[in-house]
Coordinates of C-alpha atoms in Angstrom, one line a residue:
M286 CA -40.0 14.3 9.2
R287 CA -42.7 13.9 6.5
P288 CA -41.7 12.8 3.0
G289 CA -40.7 15.6 0.7
V290 CA -39.7 18.0 3.5
E291 CA -36.0 18.8 3.8
R292 CA -34.0 20.4 6.6
S293 CA -33.7 24.1 6.3
V294 CA -30.2 25.6 6.2
E295 CA -31.2 27.3 9.4
G296 CA -32.1 24.1 11.1
G297 CA -35.9 24.1 10.5
A298 CA -37.8 22.7 7.6
Y299 CA -39.0 23.9 4.3
D300 CA -40.8 22.6 1.2
G301 CA -38.4 23.8 -1.5
G302 CA -34.8 23.5 -2.6
S303 CA -33.9 27.2 -3.2
E304 CA -32.0 27.6 0.1
L305 CA -30.1 24.4 -0.5
E306 CA -29.2 25.4 -4.1
L307 CA -27.8 28.7 -2.8
L308 CA -25.7 26.7 -0.3
K309 CA -24.4 24.6 -3.2
L310 CA -23.5 27.7 -5.1
R311 CA -21.6 28.9 -2.1
A312 CA -19.7 25.6 -1.9
A313 CA -18.7 26.0 -5.6
E314 CA -17.6 29.6 -4.9
C315 CA -15.4 28.5 -2.0
I316 CA -13.7 25.9 -4.3
D317 CA -13.1 28.6 -6.9
E318 CA -11.7 30.9 -4.3
A319 CA -9.2 28.2 -3.3
A320 CA -8.4 27.2 -6.9
E321 CA -4.8 28.6 -6.8
R322 CA -3.9 26.8 -3.6
L323 CA -5.5 23.6 -4.7
G324 CA -3.7 23.7 -8.0
A325 CA -0.4 24.2 -6.2
L326 CA -1.2 21.3 -3.9
S327 CA -1.8 19.0 -6.9
R328 CA 1.3 20.1 -8.8
A329 CA 3.5 19.6 -5.7
I330 CA 2.3 16.0 -5.5
W331 CA 2.6 15.4 -9.2
S332 CA 6.1 16.8 -9.5
Q333 CA 7.6 14.4 -6.9
P334 CA 5.9 11.0 -7.5
E335 CA 6.3 8.4 -4.7
L336 CA 5.4 4.8 -4.4
A337 CA 3.0 3.0 -2.1
Y338 CA 3.7 3.6 1.7
E339 CA 6.6 5.9 0.7
E340 CA 4.5 9.1 0.0
H341 CA 6.4 11.2 2.5
H342 CA 6.5 14.4 0.4
A343 CA 2.9 14.1 -0.7
H344 CA 1.8 13.4 2.9
R345 CA 3.7 16.5 4.2
V346 CA 2.2 18.7 1.5
L347 CA -1.3 17.6 2.3
T348 CA -1.0 17.8 6.1
H349 CA 0.6 21.3 5.8
F350 CA -2.2 22.3 3.5
F351 CA -4.9 21.6 6.1
E352 CA -2.8 22.8 9.0
R353 CA -2.4 26.2 7.3
E354 CA -5.8 26.5 5.6
P355 CA -7.5 29.7 6.7
P356 CA -9.0 30.5 9.1
A357 CA -6.1 29.4 11.4
A358 CA -6.6 26.1 13.2
S359 CA -9.9 25.4 11.5
W360 CA -8.9 21.8 10.8
A361 CA -7.9 19.4 13.5
V362 CA -5.1 17.4 11.8
Q363 CA -3.7 14.0 12.9
P364 CA -0.6 13.9 10.6
H365 CA 0.4 10.2 11.1
Y366 CA -3.0 8.6 11.4
Q367 CA -2.7 4.8 11.9
L368 CA 0.0 4.6 9.1
P369 CA 3.1 6.7 8.6
T370 CA 1.9 8.3 5.4
A371 CA -1.8 8.5 6.2
F372 CA -3.6 11.5 7.9
R373 CA -6.9 12.6 9.2
A374 CA -8.2 16.2 9.2
E375 CA -11.5 17.1 10.8
W376 CA -13.7 20.1 10.8
E377 CA -17.1 20.8 12.5
P378 CA -19.0 24.0 13.1
P379 CA -17.7 25.8 16.2
E380 CA -21.0 25.5 18.0
A381 CA -20.8 21.7 17.6
R382 CA -17.4 21.5 19.4
A383 CA -18.9 22.3 22.8
P384 CA -20.2 19.4 24.9
S385 CA -24.0 19.2 24.6
A386 CA -26.9 16.9 24.4
A387 CA -27.2 17.4 20.7
P388 CA -27.6 14.3 18.5
R389 CA -24.5 12.6 17.1
P390 CA -23.2 14.6 14.1
L391 CA -23.3 13.1 10.6
H392 CA -19.8 12.0 9.7
L393 CA -18.9 12.6 6.1
G394 CA -15.5 11.4 4.8
F395 CA -13.6 12.7 1.8
L396 CA -10.7 10.5 0.7
C397 CA -7.4 11.5 -0.8
E398 CA -5.0 9.2 -2.7
Y399 CA -1.5 10.3 -3.6
D400 CA 0.8 7.3 -4.5
A401 CA 2.3 7.0 -7.9
L402 CA 3.3 4.2 -10.3
P403 CA 6.9 2.9 -10.7
G404 CA 8.7 4.4 -13.7
I405 CA 5.9 6.6 -15.0
G406 CA 4.9 8.7 -12.1
H407 CA 1.3 9.9 -11.6
A408 CA 0.0 8.0 -14.6
C409 CA -3.2 7.3 -12.7
G410 CA -3.7 10.9 -11.7
H411 CA -3.7 10.4 -7.9
N412 CA -2.4 13.9 -7.5
L413 CA -5.9 14.9 -8.8
I414 CA -7.6 12.5 -6.5
A415 CA -5.9 14.2 -3.6
E416 CA -7.0 17.6 -5.0
V417 CA -10.6 16.5 -5.5
G418 CA -10.9 15.2 -1.9
A419 CA -9.4 18.3 -0.4
A420 CA -11.4 20.7 -2.6
A421 CA -14.8 19.0 -1.9
A422 CA -14.1 19.1 1.8
L423 CA -13.3 22.8 1.6
G424 CA -16.4 23.5 -0.3
V425 CA -18.7 21.8 2.2
R426 CA -16.9 23.6 5.1
G427 CA -17.1 27.0 3.4
A428 CA -20.8 26.6 2.7
L429 CA -21.7 25.6 6.2
E430 CA -19.5 28.3 7.8
G431 CA -21.5 31.0 6.1
L432 CA -24.9 30.0 7.6
P433 CA -26.6 32.6 9.8
R434 CA -27.6 29.9 12.2
P435 CA -26.1 26.5 13.2
P436 CA -26.4 23.8 10.5
P437 CA -27.5 20.3 11.3
P438 CA -24.8 18.4 13.3
V439 CA -22.1 17.4 10.9
K440 CA -18.4 16.6 11.0
V441 CA -16.3 16.8 7.8
I442 CA -13.4 14.3 7.8
V443 CA -10.6 14.1 5.2
L444 CA -8.7 10.9 5.2
G445 CA -5.3 10.6 3.5
T446 CA -5.2 7.0 2.2
P447 CA -1.8 5.9 0.9
A448 CA -0.8 2.8 -1.1
E449 CA -3.8 2.3 -3.5
E450 CA -1.6 1.1 -6.3
D451 CA 0.1 -1.5 -4.2
G452 CA -0.7 -2.9 -0.8
G453 CA -4.2 -1.4 -0.1
G454 CA -3.8 1.4 2.4
K455 CA -7.5 1.8 2.8
I456 CA -7.7 -1.8 3.9
D457 CA -5.1 -1.1 6.5
L458 CA -7.1 1.8 7.7
I459 CA -10.3 -0.2 7.8
E460 CA -8.6 -2.8 10.0
A461 CA -7.3 0.0 12.2
G462 CA -10.9 1.4 12.7
A463 CA -10.5 4.6 10.6
F464 CA -13.8 4.1 8.9
T465 CA -15.8 3.3 12.0
N466 CA -18.7 5.8 12.5
L467 CA -18.3 7.3 9.1
D468 CA -21.8 7.6 7.5
V469 CA -20.9 8.3 3.8
V470 CA -17.6 8.6 2.0
F471 CA -16.7 10.5 -1.2
M472 CA -13.8 10.4 -3.7
A473 CA -13.4 10.7 -7.4
H474 CA -10.9 9.2 -9.9
P475 CA -9.6 10.7 -13.2
S476 CA -10.3 8.8 -16.3
Q477 CA -11.3 9.3 -20.0
E478 CA -15.0 9.9 -19.4
N479 CA -17.4 11.0 -16.8
A480 CA -19.1 8.1 -15.0
A481 CA -20.9 8.2 -11.7
Y482 CA -20.0 4.6 -11.2
L483 CA -17.9 1.9 -12.8
P484 CA -18.0 -1.8 -11.8
D485 CA -14.5 -2.0 -10.5
M486 CA -13.6 -5.6 -10.0
A487 CA -12.4 -7.7 -7.1
E488 CA -8.7 -8.5 -7.3
H489 CA -6.3 -11.0 -5.8
D490 CA -2.5 -11.1 -6.5
V491 CA 0.0 -13.8 -6.0
T492 CA 3.7 -14.3 -6.2
V493 CA 4.6 -17.8 -7.4
K494 CA 8.1 -19.2 -6.8
Y495 CA 9.5 -22.4 -8.3
Y496 CA 12.5 -24.1 -6.9
G497 CA 14.5 -26.5 -9.0
K498 CA 18.1 -27.7 -9.2
A499 CA 21.0 -26.0 -10.9
S500 CA 23.3 -27.9 -13.3
H501 CA 25.5 -27.3 -16.3
S502 CA 23.2 -26.7 -19.3
A503 CA 25.5 -28.4 -21.8
A504 CA 27.6 -31.0 -19.8
Y505 CA 24.9 -32.6 -17.7
P506 CA 21.5 -31.0 -18.0
W507 CA 19.8 -34.2 -16.9
E508 CA 21.1 -33.5 -13.4
G509 CA 19.1 -30.3 -13.2
L510 CA 15.5 -29.4 -12.5
N511 CA 14.6 -26.3 -14.6
A512 CA 12.6 -23.8 -12.6
L513 CA 12.3 -21.6 -15.7
D514 CA 10.6 -24.5 -17.5
A515 CA 8.1 -24.5 -14.6
A516 CA 7.4 -20.8 -15.0
V517 CA 6.9 -21.1 -18.8
L518 CA 4.6 -24.0 -18.3
A519 CA 2.6 -22.1 -15.7
Y520 CA 2.4 -19.1 -18.1
N521 CA 1.2 -21.4 -20.9
N522 CA -1.2 -23.2 -18.7
L523 CA -2.9 -20.0 -17.9
S524 CA -2.9 -18.9 -21.5
V525 CA -4.7 -22.2 -22.5
F526 CA -7.1 -21.8 -19.6
R527 CA -8.3 -18.4 -21.0
Q528 CA -10.6 -20.3 -23.4
Q529 CA -12.6 -21.5 -20.5
M530 CA -12.5 -18.2 -18.6
K531 CA -15.7 -16.1 -18.3
P532 CA -15.6 -12.9 -20.4
T533 CA -15.6 -10.8 -17.2
W534 CA -12.5 -12.5 -15.7
R535 CA -9.1 -11.1 -16.1
V536 CA -5.7 -12.7 -15.6
H537 CA -2.4 -11.0 -16.2
G538 CA 1.1 -11.6 -15.0
I539 CA 4.9 -11.4 -15.6
I540 CA 7.9 -13.6 -15.2
K541 CA 10.0 -11.6 -12.8
N542 CA 12.9 -14.0 -12.5
G543 CA 13.9 -16.6 -15.0
G544 CA 17.5 -17.5 -14.2
V545 CA 21.0 -15.9 -14.2
K546 CA 22.9 -17.3 -17.2
P547 CA 22.1 -19.6 -20.2
N548 CA 24.7 -22.3 -19.3
I549 CA 23.2 -22.7 -15.8
I550 CA 19.9 -24.7 -15.5
P551 CA 17.8 -22.1 -13.5
S552 CA 17.2 -23.3 -10.0
Y553 CA 14.7 -20.5 -9.2
S554 CA 12.0 -18.6 -11.1
E555 CA 9.3 -16.2 -10.0
L556 CA 6.1 -15.0 -11.4
I557 CA 3.6 -12.3 -10.3
Y558 CA 0.0 -12.5 -11.3
Y559 CA -3.2 -10.5 -10.8
F560 CA -6.6 -12.1 -10.9
R561 CA -9.8 -10.1 -11.3
A562 CA -13.5 -11.0 -11.3
P563 CA -16.8 -9.1 -10.8
S564 CA -17.3 -10.4 -7.3
M565 CA -15.4 -11.9 -4.4
K566 CA -17.3 -15.2 -4.9
E567 CA -16.2 -15.5 -8.6
L568 CA -12.7 -14.4 -7.7
Q569 CA -12.3 -17.4 -5.4
V570 CA -13.3 -19.7 -8.2
L571 CA -10.8 -18.1 -10.6
T572 CA -8.0 -18.1 -8.1
K573 CA -8.5 -21.9 -7.4
K574 CA -8.3 -22.7 -11.1
A575 CA -5.2 -20.5 -11.6
E576 CA -3.5 -22.1 -8.6
D577 CA -4.1 -25.5 -10.1
C578 CA -2.3 -24.3 -13.2
F579 CA 0.7 -23.3 -11.1
R580 CA 0.8 -26.6 -9.3
A581 CA 0.5 -28.6 -12.5
A582 CA 3.6 -26.8 -13.8
A583 CA 5.5 -27.8 -10.8
L584 CA 4.5 -31.5 -11.1
A585 CA 5.4 -31.6 -14.8
S586 CA 8.9 -30.0 -14.3
G587 CA 9.8 -31.8 -11.1
C588 CA 10.1 -28.5 -9.2
T589 CA 8.6 -27.4 -6.0
V590 CA 6.2 -24.4 -5.9
E591 CA 5.4 -21.8 -3.3
I592 CA 2.3 -19.6 -3.9
K593 CA 2.1 -16.5 -1.7
S594 CA -0.9 -14.2 -1.8
G595 CA -0.7 -10.5 -1.5
A596 CA -1.3 -8.7 1.8
H597 CA -4.9 -7.8 0.9
D598 CA -7.6 -8.7 -1.6
Y599 CA -9.3 -5.7 -3.2
Y600 CA -13.1 -6.1 -3.1
N601 CA -15.4 -5.1 -6.0
V602 CA -16.9 -1.6 -5.6
L603 CA -20.6 -1.9 -4.5
P604 CA -22.8 0.6 -6.3
N605 CA -25.0 3.0 -4.4
K606 CA -27.6 4.1 -6.9
S607 CA -29.2 6.7 -4.7
L608 CA -25.8 8.3 -4.1
W609 CA -24.6 8.3 -7.7
K610 CA -28.0 9.6 -9.0
A611 CA -27.7 12.6 -6.6
Y612 CA -24.1 13.1 -7.9
M613 CA -25.3 13.0 -11.5
E614 CA -28.0 15.5 -10.8
N615 CA -25.5 17.9 -9.3
G616 CA -22.9 17.2 -12.0
R617 CA -25.3 18.0 -14.8
K618 CA -26.0 21.4 -13.2
L619 CA -22.3 22.1 -13.6
G620 CA -22.2 21.0 -17.3
I621 CA -20.9 17.5 -16.8
E622 CA -21.9 15.1 -19.5
F623 CA -22.1 11.5 -18.2
I624 CA -21.9 8.3 -20.2
S625 CA -25.1 6.3 -20.3
E626 CA -26.1 3.9 -17.5
D627 CA -25.7 0.9 -19.8
T628 CA -22.2 2.0 -20.8
M629 CA -21.4 2.7 -17.2
L630 CA -22.5 -0.7 -15.9
N631 CA -20.9 -2.7 -18.8
G632 CA -17.8 -0.8 -19.5
P633 CA -14.2 -1.8 -18.7
S634 CA -12.8 -1.2 -15.3
G635 CA -9.9 -2.0 -13.0
S636 CA -9.7 -2.5 -9.2
T637 CA -9.3 -0.3 -6.2
D638 CA -9.1 -0.7 -2.4
F639 CA -12.1 1.7 -2.3
G640 CA -14.1 -1.5 -3.0
N641 CA -13.3 -2.7 0.5
V642 CA -14.5 0.6 1.9
T643 CA -17.9 0.1 0.2
F644 CA -18.4 -3.1 2.2
V645 CA -18.2 -1.1 5.5
V646 CA -19.7 2.3 4.7
P647 CA -21.8 3.7 1.8
G648 CA -19.7 5.5 -0.7
I649 CA -19.2 6.9 -4.1
H650 CA -16.2 6.7 -6.5
P651 CA -17.1 8.4 -9.7
Y652 CA -14.7 8.8 -12.6
F653 CA -14.0 12.1 -14.4
H654 CA -12.6 13.3 -17.7
I655 CA -9.6 15.5 -17.4
G656 CA -9.5 17.0 -20.9
S657 CA -7.3 14.3 -22.5
N658 CA -8.0 11.0 -24.4
A659 CA -4.8 9.5 -23.0
L660 CA -5.2 6.2 -21.2
N661 CA -4.5 5.6 -17.6
H662 CA -1.1 4.0 -16.7
T663 CA 0.6 5.6 -19.7
E664 CA 3.3 8.3 -19.9
Q665 CA 0.7 10.4 -21.8
Y666 CA -1.7 10.3 -18.9
T667 CA 1.1 11.4 -16.5
E668 CA 1.5 14.5 -18.6
A669 CA -2.2 15.1 -18.7
A670 CA -2.6 14.7 -14.9
G671 CA -0.1 17.5 -14.4
S672 CA -1.5 19.8 -17.0
Q673 CA -3.3 23.1 -16.3
E674 CA -6.2 21.9 -18.5
A675 CA -7.0 19.1 -16.0
Q676 CA -7.6 21.7 -13.3
F677 CA -11.0 22.8 -14.6
Y678 CA -12.3 19.3 -14.7
T679 CA -10.9 18.4 -11.4
L680 CA -12.4 21.3 -9.5
R681 CA -15.7 20.8 -11.4
T682 CA -15.8 17.3 -10.1
A683 CA -15.0 18.5 -6.5
K684 CA -17.9 20.9 -6.7
A685 CA -20.3 18.1 -7.7
L686 CA -19.1 16.0 -4.8
A687 CA -19.5 18.9 -2.4
M688 CA -23.0 19.6 -3.6
T689 CA -23.9 15.9 -3.2
A690 CA -22.5 16.0 0.3
L691 CA -24.8 18.9 1.1
D692 CA -27.7 16.9 -0.3
V693 CA -26.8 14.2 2.2
I694 CA -26.7 16.7 5.1
F695 CA -30.0 18.5 4.3
K696 CA -32.1 15.7 2.9
P697 CA -32.7 13.0 5.5
E698 CA -34.7 10.9 3.1
L699 CA -31.8 10.7 0.7
L700 CA -29.5 9.5 3.5
E701 CA -32.0 6.9 4.4
R702 CA -32.2 5.7 0.8
I703 CA -28.3 5.6 0.6
R704 CA -28.3 3.4 3.7
E705 CA -30.9 1.1 2.4
D706 CA -29.0 0.7 -0.9
F707 CA -25.9 -0.1 1.1
K708 CA -27.7 -2.9 3.1
L709 CA -29.3 -4.3 0.0
K710 CA -26.0 -4.6 -1.9
L711 CA -24.3 -6.2 1.1
Q712 CA -27.1 -8.8 1.2
E713 CA -26.7 -9.5 -2.5
E714 CA -23.0 -10.1 -2.0
Q715 CA -23.8 -12.6 0.8
F716 CA -22.3 -10.3 3.5
V717 CA -25.5 -10.3 5.5
N718 CA -23.7 -10.6 8.8
A719 CA -21.9 -7.3 8.2
V720 CA -25.1 -5.4 8.6
E721 CA -26.6 -7.3 11.6

């Protein structure tokens, strides 16, 4: 296909975008038509927050949503897909379901998260992430269903991905092959501003346990080995180390266990720490230095130390400029005002297991304003995530994702640029073997 020529919505080719723009308008209309159902879905998840890998209510609400979404049986749902609280829902045009010699369909994935935080519920707005993923998928399906002729071969896949806040459900699903054959994946995360990309960092977590020797704190303290002293030394070692940390590194932790009674020398203490850096390579350097701090504390206190890593490292999110530029173009048509590219690339960020996804398939993970200036991981954000005001911004974001997905379907040259960006970023991250 020659440069500048797009697929027609009727399977041919044309030199303009008017047909595609009408298709995007239809996608937005389909999302509006489902607004009440989507809002009820979000509120059901928000009202009963569940922790990582325990999202049974949210999982049931989401799978029932797709099983009952009209027209009947339009989505093929696998309710317990690879993990007890994960799911997979697929839709493809009816004519594509019959065996034929047609080319392999384009596989587009829309991701839903739905786990909450301990104590403060949906303070990261994962109920809205689930709603965005479901809504965007409905928009794409609705637009393609209305075509007078068969669309290009495509399959729309919704993946329910549990345990983002703790454990890394997407990484479990990657290892189980859930992302194999996906071409592009989409999701969006609530925040305080609209950003097509934020440089979410690589993250490694550890549990550190010190073992000492109990003794009476007053009668014969010299007989004991104080595990709490080891924990305090470790905490202070890391605090002193901050002077030599790069400005982009982050280290934060808690002392989870420091003893049971003041007149007993603590024989056991426990800390939990998170380390973050802009890349996996830098994260390894930071982790090594931090572990030296833990071991030094054991040596100084006479205790023994056990350092146990978390189940998964979260990788940094790889940017895909072609994809997020298309998203911004569509978002602006809907009235979304994005922060500047400089602010976007240099702003604060956290970590997500979506980073690991971007190392196996091109994807986009934009952030969106929900009508509140409250900060994530606060009680105020929990309230905002459950508000009616957040619905307008959530569905607007879903529309922008659906419109971008339609660009990917009908603009082969865009898909090619997305794939090239993906390969280039992998090479920059020294993961060349992953694309060979």
